[in-house]
Amino acid sequence: MSGAGVWEAPGRVNLIGEHTDYNDGFVMPFALPRTVVATAARRDDGILRLRSADAHGGPVELPVAELAPGYGPGGWSDYPAGAVWALREAGYPVGGADIEYQSTVPAGAGLSSSAALSVVTALALTDLYGLGAERERMALLCRRAENEYVGAPTGIMDQMASACCVEGHVLHLDTRDLSRRLIPFDPAAHGLRLVVVDTRVKHAHSGGEYGKRRAGCEAAARALGVPALRDIAYAELPGALERLPDSGLRALVRHVVTENHRVERVAAALAAGEVRAVGPLLTEGHASLRDDFRVSCPELDLVAETALTAGALGARMTGGGFGGSVILLAEESGADAVLDRVVRAFTGAGYGEPGVFTAAVAGGARRVA
Ligand code: GLA
């Protein structure tokens, strides 16, 4: 235990397994080298003082003992305040702190800047107060913070990715029991490039639509008599679809069941060193999110379609959808040409300049000083 230090927690890209985590399914994120950095020191007066280099306005000061959902000014500080609240609620003797944040994770890009903010806070406080919370425990508490303190009904993927990823690997995670496998992932070693294209678009209705999809999945699971859609095996899909009268629910089930299956196929391809085989599975995933789950948008579709037309091996939206980012997999030799086409098509459609960067496969949250 020491009185001050610096910690960082990464944003993530989800390679495959979208909208499966709140269905007890499978996901496969990896951490980006873009992080939220927290410079933190203990305070003995029980005050949590939060300051963000990126947000407007002065510091937010909150007594740890008073933290409760709905307390505080709302906005970005709800994420760290929620993480501290969740630690306290779980019985950890957490006290006050001065924390200053700086982020290189683009906000609203579908790359989990908010999970990075909560996880770095949980890690900093755990170290500052010697709380001994394990990574998995931190991730669960940060999800609780997001669900109950912030009020966003997310799954566990983003928090687990930020807390538990390991450099050079994807995290193949079973979100039911949190069992996981690290699979080496190094596109460059195979002559490939994985690129993130951030549309810099975030549609305002995204939060409400997310909750509706989740509620629809839960309704479908109830109608099918299973605890969660994860319990419908791929081979059982045709029978399950026949038993559902509602076409909207059928489409949700079709996405979740085929997406879980795609995660397993990507895991098998990576384990066999067949990285190129991942491309078409990304593209299939995008079609399923666009047509069945209906969480894509014209900006994401344009990037994904243009990338494929220009020769990418695969492309799909990543994250919750309704804006945010597309990932595309391309031969290294052709990647620049693909990106050139994508950027020209995107700006040509009047959407503004997208953010484009190569997705390096980085590690999870850690103390840096
Ligand atoms: C958001 C949520 C995650 C997950 C994805 C969709 O990122 O935070 O829990 O549901 O959307 O896969």
mmCIF file of C-alpha atoms and ligand atoms in Angstrom:
data_model
loop_
_atom_site.group_PDB
_atom_site.id
_atom_site.type_symbol
_atom_site.label_atom_id
_atom_site.label_comp_id
_atom_site.label_asym_id
_atom_site.label_seq_id
_atom_site.Cartn_x
_atom_site.Cartn_y
_atom_site.Cartn_z
ATOM 1 C CA MET A 1 0.000 0.000 0.000
ATOM 2 C CA SER A 2 1.264 3.497 -0.732
ATOM 3 C CA GLY A 3 -0.297 6.950 -0.623
ATOM 4 C CA ALA A 4 -0.129 7.933 -4.298
ATOM 5 C CA GLY A 5 0.538 6.609 -7.770
ATOM 6 C CA VAL A 6 -0.451 6.408 -11.426
ATOM 7 C CA TRP A 7 -2.661 3.713 -12.968
ATOM 8 C CA GLU A 8 -4.073 3.109 -16.419
ATOM 9 C CA ALA A 9 -6.898 1.031 -17.875
ATOM 10 C CA PRO A 10 -7.475 0.436 -21.592
ATOM 11 C CA GLY A 11 -10.381 0.760 -23.941
ATOM 12 C CA ARG A 12 -11.131 -2.325 -26.005
ATOM 13 C CA VAL A 13 -12.056 -3.574 -29.424
ATOM 14 C CA ASN A 14 -14.447 -6.490 -29.529
ATOM 15 C CA LEU A 15 -13.243 -8.809 -32.301
ATOM 16 C CA ILE A 16 -16.484 -10.826 -32.325
ATOM 17 C CA GLY A 17 -19.398 -11.613 -29.981
ATOM 18 C CA GLU A 18 -21.644 -8.539 -30.012
ATOM 19 C CA HIS A 19 -24.758 -8.213 -27.854
ATOM 20 C CA THR A 20 -24.087 -11.678 -26.498
ATOM 21 C CA ASP A 21 -22.781 -10.740 -23.035
ATOM 22 C CA TYR A 22 -26.152 -9.917 -21.459
ATOM 23 C CA ASN A 23 -27.401 -13.213 -22.907
ATOM 24 C CA ASP A 24 -24.798 -15.168 -20.892
ATOM 25 C CA GLY A 25 -22.943 -15.810 -24.169
ATOM 26 C CA PHE A 26 -19.425 -15.571 -25.541
ATOM 27 C CA VAL A 27 -17.301 -12.541 -26.447
ATOM 28 C CA MET A 28 -13.769 -11.980 -27.715
ATOM 29 C CA PRO A 29 -12.407 -8.516 -26.935
ATOM 30 C CA PHE A 30 -8.819 -7.324 -26.791
ATOM 31 C CA ALA A 31 -7.350 -4.241 -25.131
ATOM 32 C CA LEU A 32 -6.148 -1.223 -27.083
ATOM 33 C CA PRO A 33 -3.021 0.767 -26.253
ATOM 34 C CA ARG A 34 -5.403 3.680 -25.655
ATOM 35 C CA THR A 35 -6.041 4.156 -21.978
ATOM 36 C CA VAL A 36 -7.528 6.252 -19.245
ATOM 37 C CA VAL A 37 -4.679 7.291 -16.940
ATOM 38 C CA ALA A 38 -5.484 8.097 -13.307
ATOM 39 C CA THR A 39 -3.040 9.985 -11.115
ATOM 40 C CA ALA A 40 -4.335 9.387 -7.624
ATOM 41 C CA ALA A 41 -3.522 10.058 -3.980
ATOM 42 C CA ARG A 42 -5.276 9.061 -0.766
ATOM 43 C CA ARG A 43 -7.161 11.646 1.218
ATOM 44 C CA ASP A 44 -7.921 11.147 4.880
ATOM 45 C CA ASP A 45 -11.059 13.316 4.982
ATOM 46 C CA GLY A 46 -13.304 10.845 3.145
ATOM 47 C CA ILE A 47 -13.700 13.116 0.113
ATOM 48 C CA LEU A 48 -13.468 11.812 -3.433
ATOM 49 C CA ARG A 49 -12.167 14.646 -5.586
ATOM 50 C CA LEU A 50 -12.326 13.896 -9.310
ATOM 51 C CA ARG A 51 -10.891 15.985 -12.082
ATOM 52 C CA SER A 52 -10.764 15.240 -15.789
ATOM 53 C CA ALA A 53 -8.292 16.861 -18.132
ATOM 54 C CA ASP A 54 -10.733 16.170 -20.989
ATOM 55 C CA ALA A 55 -14.064 17.291 -19.495
ATOM 56 C CA HIS A 56 -15.153 20.868 -19.102
ATOM 57 C CA GLY A 57 -15.687 22.306 -15.663
ATOM 58 C CA GLY A 58 -13.848 22.098 -12.395
ATOM 59 C CA PRO A 59 -13.303 19.153 -10.091
ATOM 60 C CA VAL A 60 -16.194 17.195 -8.623
ATOM 61 C CA GLU A 61 -16.072 16.630 -4.856
ATOM 62 C CA LEU A 62 -18.133 13.865 -3.293
ATOM 63 C CA PRO A 63 -18.020 12.408 0.245
ATOM 64 C CA VAL A 64 -17.474 8.640 -0.144
ATOM 65 C CA ALA A 65 -19.942 7.929 2.679
ATOM 66 C CA GLU A 66 -22.716 9.764 0.825
ATOM 67 C CA LEU A 67 -22.290 8.087 -2.556
ATOM 68 C CA ALA A 68 -25.537 6.572 -3.834
ATOM 69 C CA PRO A 69 -27.191 6.214 -7.241
ATOM 70 C CA GLY A 70 -28.525 9.633 -8.207
ATOM 71 C CA TYR A 71 -26.086 11.471 -5.917
ATOM 72 C CA GLY A 72 -23.644 13.866 -7.553
ATOM 73 C CA PRO A 73 -23.742 15.998 -10.664
ATOM 74 C CA GLY A 74 -24.101 13.153 -13.214
ATOM 75 C CA GLY A 75 -22.054 12.992 -16.419
ATOM 76 C CA TRP A 76 -18.559 11.512 -16.630
ATOM 77 C CA SER A 77 -17.940 11.555 -12.856
ATOM 78 C CA ASP A 78 -20.731 8.993 -12.340
ATOM 79 C CA TYR A 79 -18.417 6.271 -13.659
ATOM 80 C CA PRO A 80 -15.603 6.696 -11.129
ATOM 81 C CA ALA A 81 -18.021 7.651 -8.340
ATOM 82 C CA GLY A 82 -20.037 4.526 -9.140
ATOM 83 C CA ALA A 83 -16.930 2.346 -8.956
ATOM 84 C CA VAL A 84 -16.095 3.712 -5.497
ATOM 85 C CA TRP A 85 -19.731 3.285 -4.415
ATOM 86 C CA ALA A 86 -19.693 -0.344 -5.600
ATOM 87 C CA LEU A 87 -16.456 -1.057 -3.704
ATOM 88 C CA ARG A 88 -17.981 0.453 -0.543
ATOM 89 C CA GLU A 89 -21.249 -1.451 -1.035
ATOM 90 C CA ALA A 90 -19.296 -4.694 -1.332
ATOM 91 C CA GLY A 91 -17.822 -4.017 2.105
ATOM 92 C CA TYR A 92 -14.376 -2.791 1.113
ATOM 93 C CA PRO A 93 -13.061 -0.109 3.485
ATOM 94 C CA VAL A 94 -12.460 2.458 0.765
ATOM 95 C CA GLY A 95 -11.723 6.077 1.675
ATOM 96 C CA GLY A 96 -11.280 9.388 -0.079
ATOM 97 C CA ALA A 97 -8.872 10.233 -2.882
ATOM 98 C CA ASP A 98 -7.755 12.949 -5.247
ATOM 99 C CA ILE A 99 -7.877 11.562 -8.770
ATOM 100 C CA GLU A 100 -6.967 13.275 -12.014
ATOM 101 C CA TYR A 101 -7.851 11.551 -15.296
ATOM 102 C CA GLN A 102 -6.431 11.837 -18.771
ATOM 103 C CA SER A 103 -7.787 9.722 -21.596
ATOM 104 C CA THR A 104 -6.631 8.672 -25.042
ATOM 105 C CA VAL A 105 -9.700 6.438 -25.546
ATOM 106 C CA PRO A 106 -12.060 8.300 -27.864
ATOM 107 C CA ALA A 107 -15.413 8.782 -26.113
ATOM 108 C CA GLY A 108 -18.567 7.524 -27.836
ATOM 109 C CA ALA A 109 -16.523 5.451 -30.300
ATOM 110 C CA GLY A 110 -17.749 2.053 -29.104
ATOM 111 C CA LEU A 111 -14.313 1.426 -27.580
ATOM 112 C CA SER A 112 -15.338 1.371 -23.903
ATOM 113 C CA SER A 113 -13.960 4.641 -22.625
ATOM 114 C CA SER A 114 -16.459 4.466 -19.760
ATOM 115 C CA ALA A 115 -15.403 0.992 -18.621
ATOM 116 C CA ALA A 116 -11.781 2.168 -18.708
ATOM 117 C CA LEU A 117 -12.731 5.081 -16.446
ATOM 118 C CA SER A 118 -14.458 2.843 -13.884
ATOM 119 C CA VAL A 119 -11.836 0.109 -13.962
ATOM 120 C CA VAL A 120 -8.873 2.468 -13.528
ATOM 121 C CA THR A 121 -10.657 3.974 -10.524
ATOM 122 C CA ALA A 122 -11.370 0.589 -8.934
ATOM 123 C CA LEU A 123 -7.747 -0.463 -9.464
ATOM 124 C CA ALA A 124 -6.295 2.787 -8.086
ATOM 125 C CA LEU A 125 -8.497 2.681 -4.979
ATOM 126 C CA THR A 126 -7.827 -1.033 -4.465
ATOM 127 C CA ASP A 127 -4.089 -0.340 -4.448
ATOM 128 C CA LEU A 128 -4.258 2.905 -2.451
ATOM 129 C CA TYR A 129 -6.291 1.246 0.305
ATOM 130 C CA GLY A 130 -4.844 -2.266 0.049
ATOM 131 C CA LEU A 131 -8.336 -3.664 -0.561
ATOM 132 C CA GLY A 132 -7.131 -6.876 -2.224
ATOM 133 C CA ALA A 133 -9.968 -6.982 -4.791
ATOM 134 C CA GLU A 134 -9.185 -9.413 -7.626
ATOM 135 C CA ARG A 135 -9.475 -8.326 -11.270
ATOM 136 C CA GLU A 136 -12.637 -10.315 -11.903
ATOM 137 C CA ARG A 137 -14.200 -8.898 -8.762
ATOM 138 C CA MET A 138 -13.306 -5.362 -9.866
ATOM 139 C CA ALA A 139 -14.916 -5.967 -13.248
ATOM 140 C CA LEU A 140 -18.120 -7.205 -11.601
ATOM 141 C CA LEU A 141 -18.224 -4.199 -9.279
ATOM 142 C CA CYS A 142 -17.643 -1.826 -12.195
ATOM 143 C CA ARG A 143 -20.506 -3.437 -14.092
ATOM 144 C CA ARG A 144 -22.695 -2.975 -11.023
ATOM 145 C CA ALA A 145 -21.643 0.687 -10.968
ATOM 146 C CA GLU A 146 -22.574 1.070 -14.623
ATOM 147 C CA ASN A 147 -25.909 -0.756 -14.227
ATOM 148 C CA GLU A 148 -27.066 0.758 -10.927
ATOM 149 C CA TYR A 149 -25.141 3.997 -10.418
ATOM 150 C CA VAL A 150 -24.969 5.221 -14.012
ATOM 151 C CA GLY A 151 -28.178 3.426 -15.007
ATOM 152 C CA ALA A 152 -26.908 1.755 -18.204
ATOM 153 C CA PRO A 153 -28.006 -1.916 -18.502
ATOM 154 C CA THR A 154 -24.696 -3.181 -19.989
ATOM 155 C CA GLY A 155 -23.170 -6.641 -19.802
ATOM 156 C CA ILE A 156 -19.775 -7.605 -18.370
ATOM 157 C CA MET A 157 -17.623 -7.618 -21.521
ATOM 158 C CA ASP A 158 -16.108 -4.140 -21.374
ATOM 159 C CA GLN A 159 -15.147 -4.218 -17.719
ATOM 160 C CA MET A 160 -13.624 -7.697 -18.034
ATOM 161 C CA ALA A 161 -11.697 -6.618 -21.129
ATOM 162 C CA SER A 162 -10.274 -3.546 -19.452
ATOM 163 C CA ALA A 163 -9.406 -5.407 -16.241
ATOM 164 C CA CYS A 164 -8.233 -8.786 -17.551
ATOM 165 C CA CYS A 165 -6.808 -8.546 -21.095
ATOM 166 C CA VAL A 166 -3.221 -9.568 -21.757
ATOM 167 C CA GLU A 167 -0.983 -8.064 -24.447
ATOM 168 C CA GLY A 168 -0.860 -10.008 -27.719
ATOM 169 C CA HIS A 169 -4.041 -11.972 -26.941
ATOM 170 C CA VAL A 170 -7.781 -11.846 -27.369
ATOM 171 C CA LEU A 171 -9.871 -12.692 -24.315
ATOM 172 C CA HIS A 172 -12.232 -15.541 -25.179
ATOM 173 C CA LEU A 173 -14.736 -15.088 -22.380
ATOM 174 C CA ASP A 174 -17.761 -17.074 -21.299
ATOM 175 C CA THR A 175 -19.873 -14.330 -19.745
ATOM 176 C CA ARG A 176 -21.986 -16.835 -17.773
ATOM 177 C CA ASP A 177 -19.272 -18.075 -15.428
ATOM 178 C CA LEU A 178 -16.454 -15.707 -16.489
ATOM 179 C CA SER A 179 -14.223 -18.634 -17.454
ATOM 180 C CA ARG A 180 -11.759 -17.449 -20.074
ATOM 181 C CA ARG A 181 -9.012 -18.387 -22.415
ATOM 182 C CA LEU A 182 -6.309 -16.150 -23.826
ATOM 183 C CA ILE A 183 -5.717 -16.795 -27.520
ATOM 184 C CA PRO A 184 -2.642 -15.295 -29.208
ATOM 185 C CA PHE A 185 -3.620 -12.708 -31.806
ATOM 186 C CA ASP A 186 -0.986 -11.015 -33.955
ATOM 187 C CA PRO A 187 -2.383 -9.978 -37.360
ATOM 188 C CA ALA A 188 0.932 -8.363 -38.411
ATOM 189 C CA ALA A 189 2.759 -11.695 -38.029
ATOM 190 C CA HIS A 190 0.373 -13.063 -40.687
ATOM 191 C CA GLY A 191 0.851 -10.136 -43.066
ATOM 192 C CA LEU A 192 -2.468 -8.612 -42.004
ATOM 193 C CA ARG A 193 -3.647 -5.345 -40.510
ATOM 194 C CA LEU A 194 -6.639 -4.861 -38.236
ATOM 195 C CA VAL A 195 -7.848 -1.273 -38.423
ATOM 196 C CA VAL A 196 -10.364 0.690 -36.362
ATOM 197 C CA VAL A 197 -12.405 3.268 -38.249
ATOM 198 C CA ASP A 198 -14.200 5.550 -35.805
ATOM 199 C CA THR A 199 -17.171 7.173 -37.538
ATOM 200 C CA ARG A 200 -17.252 9.825 -34.772
ATOM 201 C CA VAL A 201 -21.027 9.441 -34.899
ATOM 202 C CA LYS A 202 -23.123 8.573 -31.847
ATOM 203 C CA HIS A 203 -26.852 8.504 -32.410
ATOM 204 C CA ALA A 204 -28.817 9.939 -29.511
ATOM 205 C CA HIS A 205 -31.230 7.010 -29.186
ATOM 206 C CA SER A 206 -28.451 4.441 -28.651
ATOM 207 C CA GLY A 207 -29.001 4.040 -24.882
ATOM 208 C CA GLY A 208 -32.740 3.410 -25.149
ATOM 209 C CA GLU A 209 -32.330 1.058 -28.089
ATOM 210 C CA TYR A 210 -29.719 -0.947 -26.180
ATOM 211 C CA GLY A 211 -32.182 -1.465 -23.319
ATOM 212 C CA LYS A 212 -34.905 -2.490 -25.773
ATOM 213 C CA ARG A 213 -32.675 -5.122 -27.377
ATOM 214 C CA ARG A 214 -31.792 -6.482 -23.980
ATOM 215 C CA ALA A 215 -35.439 -6.616 -22.890
ATOM 216 C CA GLY A 216 -36.353 -8.310 -26.192
ATOM 217 C CA CYS A 217 -33.700 -10.986 -25.662
ATOM 218 C CA GLU A 218 -34.956 -11.616 -22.134
ATOM 219 C CA ALA A 219 -38.536 -11.884 -23.379
ATOM 220 C CA ALA A 220 -37.434 -14.374 -26.042
ATOM 221 C CA ALA A 221 -35.565 -16.471 -23.466
ATOM 222 C CA ARG A 222 -38.700 -16.557 -21.284
ATOM 223 C CA ALA A 223 -40.855 -17.536 -24.257
ATOM 224 C CA LEU A 224 -38.446 -20.363 -25.068
ATOM 225 C CA GLY A 225 -38.266 -21.513 -21.440
ATOM 226 C CA VAL A 226 -34.496 -21.087 -21.045
ATOM 227 C CA PRO A 227 -32.557 -19.007 -18.479
ATOM 228 C CA ALA A 228 -30.819 -17.035 -21.260
ATOM 229 C CA LEU A 229 -30.451 -17.162 -25.046
ATOM 230 C CA ARG A 230 -27.016 -18.671 -24.524
ATOM 231 C CA ASP A 231 -28.858 -21.888 -23.712
ATOM 232 C CA ILE A 232 -30.101 -22.248 -27.287
ATOM 233 C CA ALA A 233 -27.435 -24.275 -29.099
ATOM 234 C CA TYR A 234 -26.717 -23.486 -32.737
ATOM 235 C CA ALA A 235 -28.194 -26.840 -33.817
ATOM 236 C CA GLU A 236 -31.405 -26.010 -31.940
ATOM 237 C CA LEU A 237 -31.899 -22.668 -33.680
ATOM 238 C CA PRO A 238 -34.419 -23.771 -36.366
ATOM 239 C CA GLY A 239 -36.628 -25.430 -33.737
ATOM 240 C CA ALA A 240 -36.410 -22.416 -31.430
ATOM 241 C CA LEU A 241 -37.378 -20.063 -34.249
ATOM 242 C CA GLU A 242 -40.417 -22.196 -35.051
ATOM 243 C CA ARG A 243 -41.586 -21.916 -31.447
ATOM 244 C CA LEU A 244 -41.489 -18.116 -31.473
ATOM 245 C CA PRO A 245 -44.556 -16.438 -32.948
ATOM 246 C CA ASP A 246 -43.073 -12.937 -33.017
ATOM 247 C CA SER A 247 -40.814 -12.105 -35.991
ATOM 248 C CA GLY A 248 -39.010 -9.359 -34.042
ATOM 249 C CA LEU A 249 -38.042 -11.784 -31.291
ATOM 250 C CA ARG A 250 -37.074 -14.406 -33.880
ATOM 251 C CA ALA A 251 -34.587 -11.981 -35.412
ATOM 252 C CA LEU A 252 -33.021 -11.202 -32.016
ATOM 253 C CA VAL A 253 -32.639 -14.901 -31.253
ATOM 254 C CA ARG A 254 -31.174 -15.594 -34.682
ATOM 255 C CA HIS A 255 -28.505 -12.957 -34.109
ATOM 256 C CA VAL A 256 -27.532 -14.068 -30.609
ATOM 257 C CA VAL A 257 -27.374 -17.772 -31.427
ATOM 258 C CA THR A 258 -25.434 -17.332 -34.684
ATOM 259 C CA GLU A 259 -23.137 -14.760 -33.047
ATOM 260 C CA ASN A 260 -22.235 -17.146 -30.225
ATOM 261 C CA HIS A 261 -21.478 -19.708 -32.904
ATOM 262 C CA ARG A 262 -19.298 -17.188 -34.758
ATOM 263 C CA VAL A 263 -17.269 -16.572 -31.607
ATOM 264 C CA GLU A 264 -16.518 -20.276 -31.420
ATOM 265 C CA ARG A 265 -15.591 -20.375 -35.111
ATOM 266 C CA VAL A 266 -13.245 -17.402 -34.718
ATOM 267 C CA ALA A 267 -11.676 -19.061 -31.661
ATOM 268 C CA ALA A 268 -11.085 -22.221 -33.673
ATOM 269 C CA ALA A 269 -9.619 -20.282 -36.607
ATOM 270 C CA LEU A 270 -7.236 -18.328 -34.387
ATOM 271 C CA ALA A 271 -6.175 -21.424 -32.472
ATOM 272 C CA ALA A 272 -5.373 -23.071 -35.823
ATOM 273 C CA GLY A 273 -3.366 -20.019 -36.956
ATOM 274 C CA GLU A 274 -5.880 -19.305 -39.733
ATOM 275 C CA VAL A 275 -6.213 -15.591 -39.160
ATOM 276 C CA ARG A 276 -7.477 -14.860 -42.689
ATOM 277 C CA ALA A 277 -10.491 -17.092 -42.032
ATOM 278 C CA VAL A 278 -11.627 -14.572 -39.416
ATOM 279 C CA GLY A 279 -12.435 -11.991 -42.134
ATOM 280 C CA PRO A 280 -15.650 -13.534 -43.530
ATOM 281 C CA LEU A 281 -16.870 -14.217 -39.983
ATOM 282 C CA LEU A 282 -16.565 -10.518 -39.157
ATOM 283 C CA THR A 283 -18.573 -9.700 -42.263
ATOM 284 C CA GLU A 284 -21.266 -12.250 -41.358
ATOM 285 C CA GLY A 285 -21.434 -10.717 -37.892
ATOM 286 C CA HIS A 286 -21.994 -7.267 -39.359
ATOM 287 C CA ALA A 287 -24.854 -8.486 -41.555
ATOM 288 C CA SER A 288 -26.471 -10.115 -38.537
ATOM 289 C CA LEU A 289 -26.146 -6.959 -36.416
ATOM 290 C CA ARG A 290 -27.485 -4.852 -39.282
ATOM 291 C CA ASP A 291 -30.372 -7.019 -40.484
ATOM 292 C CA ASP A 292 -31.428 -9.102 -37.479
ATOM 293 C CA PHE A 293 -30.340 -7.178 -34.387
ATOM 294 C CA ARG A 294 -30.778 -3.808 -36.094
ATOM 295 C CA VAL A 295 -28.104 -1.884 -34.195
ATOM 296 C CA SER A 296 -26.076 -0.625 -37.145
ATOM 297 C CA CYS A 297 -26.558 2.712 -38.905
ATOM 298 C CA PRO A 298 -25.826 4.142 -42.372
ATOM 299 C CA GLU A 299 -22.400 5.475 -41.365
ATOM 300 C CA LEU A 300 -21.218 2.077 -40.044
ATOM 301 C CA ASP A 301 -22.701 0.266 -43.046
ATOM 302 C CA LEU A 302 -20.964 2.570 -45.489
ATOM 303 C CA VAL A 303 -17.556 1.979 -43.881
ATOM 304 C CA ALA A 304 -18.030 -1.801 -43.733
ATOM 305 C CA GLU A 305 -19.357 -2.089 -47.292
ATOM 306 C CA THR A 306 -16.712 0.178 -48.809
ATOM 307 C CA ALA A 307 -13.942 -1.710 -47.028
ATOM 308 C CA LEU A 308 -15.177 -5.008 -48.487
ATOM 309 C CA THR A 309 -15.595 -3.586 -51.975
ATOM 310 C CA ALA A 310 -12.042 -2.238 -51.758
ATOM 311 C CA GLY A 311 -10.692 -5.685 -50.915
ATOM 312 C CA ALA A 312 -10.749 -6.023 -47.113
ATOM 313 C CA LEU A 313 -10.989 -9.636 -45.890
ATOM 314 C CA GLY A 314 -13.776 -8.684 -43.491
ATOM 315 C CA ALA A 315 -15.376 -5.752 -41.687
ATOM 316 C CA ARG A 316 -17.946 -5.196 -38.989
ATOM 317 C CA MET A 317 -19.165 -2.682 -36.469
ATOM 318 C CA THR A 318 -17.777 -3.192 -32.972
ATOM 319 C CA GLY A 319 -19.393 -2.314 -29.636
ATOM 320 C CA GLY A 320 -23.009 -1.471 -28.918
ATOM 321 C CA GLY A 321 -23.753 0.142 -32.310
ATOM 322 C CA PHE A 322 -25.801 3.163 -33.491
ATOM 323 C CA GLY A 323 -22.514 4.840 -34.320
ATOM 324 C CA GLY A 324 -19.034 4.230 -33.013
ATOM 325 C CA SER A 325 -16.444 2.182 -34.857
ATOM 326 C CA VAL A 326 -15.948 -0.418 -37.548
ATOM 327 C CA ILE A 327 -13.063 -2.882 -37.469
ATOM 328 C CA LEU A 328 -11.685 -4.167 -40.731
ATOM 329 C CA LEU A 329 -9.155 -6.870 -41.484
ATOM 330 C CA ALA A 330 -7.024 -6.367 -44.595
ATOM 331 C CA GLU A 331 -3.864 -7.676 -46.176
ATOM 332 C CA GLU A 332 -1.045 -5.404 -45.040
ATOM 333 C CA SER A 333 -0.085 -4.885 -48.689
ATOM 334 C CA GLY A 334 -3.549 -3.560 -49.570
ATOM 335 C CA ALA A 335 -4.571 -1.879 -46.314
ATOM 336 C CA ASP A 336 -3.601 1.668 -47.267
ATOM 337 C CA ALA A 337 -5.617 1.463 -50.482
ATOM 338 C CA VAL A 338 -8.643 0.105 -48.584
ATOM 339 C CA LEU A 339 -8.445 2.923 -46.057
ATOM 340 C CA ASP A 340 -8.058 5.503 -48.753
ATOM 341 C CA ARG A 341 -11.285 4.273 -50.382
ATOM 342 C CA VAL A 342 -13.097 4.164 -47.054
ATOM 343 C CA VAL A 343 -12.126 7.689 -46.059
ATOM 344 C CA ARG A 344 -13.022 9.063 -49.502
ATOM 345 C CA ALA A 345 -16.418 7.337 -49.516
ATOM 346 C CA PHE A 346 -17.144 8.504 -45.978
ATOM 347 C CA THR A 347 -16.214 12.131 -46.463
ATOM 348 C CA GLY A 348 -17.812 12.046 -49.932
ATOM 349 C CA ALA A 349 -21.119 11.121 -48.278
ATOM 350 C CA GLY A 350 -20.817 14.256 -46.152
ATOM 351 C CA TYR A 351 -20.081 12.440 -42.881
ATOM 352 C CA GLY A 352 -16.865 14.233 -41.910
ATOM 353 C CA GLU A 353 -13.404 12.834 -41.329
ATOM 354 C CA PRO A 354 -13.364 9.434 -39.547
ATOM 355 C CA GLY A 355 -10.702 8.526 -36.990
ATOM 356 C CA VAL A 356 -8.487 5.741 -38.359
ATOM 357 C CA PHE A 357 -5.857 3.735 -36.495
ATOM 358 C CA THR A 358 -4.245 0.296 -36.495
ATOM 359 C CA ALA A 359 -5.515 -1.802 -33.593
ATOM 360 C CA ALA A 360 -2.470 -2.960 -31.619
ATOM 361 C CA VAL A 361 -3.291 -5.765 -29.174
ATOM 362 C CA ALA A 362 -2.383 -4.366 -25.764
ATOM 363 C CA GLY A 363 -2.651 -5.367 -22.096
ATOM 364 C CA GLY A 364 -5.210 -4.783 -19.348
ATOM 365 C CA ALA A 365 -5.290 -2.303 -16.483
ATOM 366 C CA ARG A 366 -2.072 -1.791 -14.516
ATOM 367 C CA ARG A 367 -0.161 0.440 -12.206
ATOM 368 C CA VAL A 368 2.412 2.503 -14.073
ATOM 369 C CA ALA A 369 4.072 4.516 -11.283
HETATM 370 C C1 GLA B 1 -21.689 -2.251 -24.969
HETATM 371 C C2 GLA B 1 -21.900 -2.878 -23.600
HETATM 372 C C3 GLA B 1 -21.378 -4.312 -23.570
HETATM 373 C C4 GLA B 1 -21.913 -5.132 -24.745
HETATM 374 C C5 GLA B 1 -21.752 -4.359 -26.052
HETATM 375 C C6 GLA B 1 -22.409 -5.064 -27.205
HETATM 376 O O1 GLA B 1 -20.325 -2.104 -25.209
HETATM 377 O O2 GLA B 1 -21.234 -2.137 -22.611
HETATM 378 O O3 GLA B 1 -21.701 -4.919 -22.339
HETATM 379 O O4 GLA B 1 -23.243 -5.502 -24.524
HETATM 380 O O5 GLA B 1 -22.282 -3.056 -25.978
HETATM 381 O O6 GLA B 1 -21.775 -6.267 -27.467
#
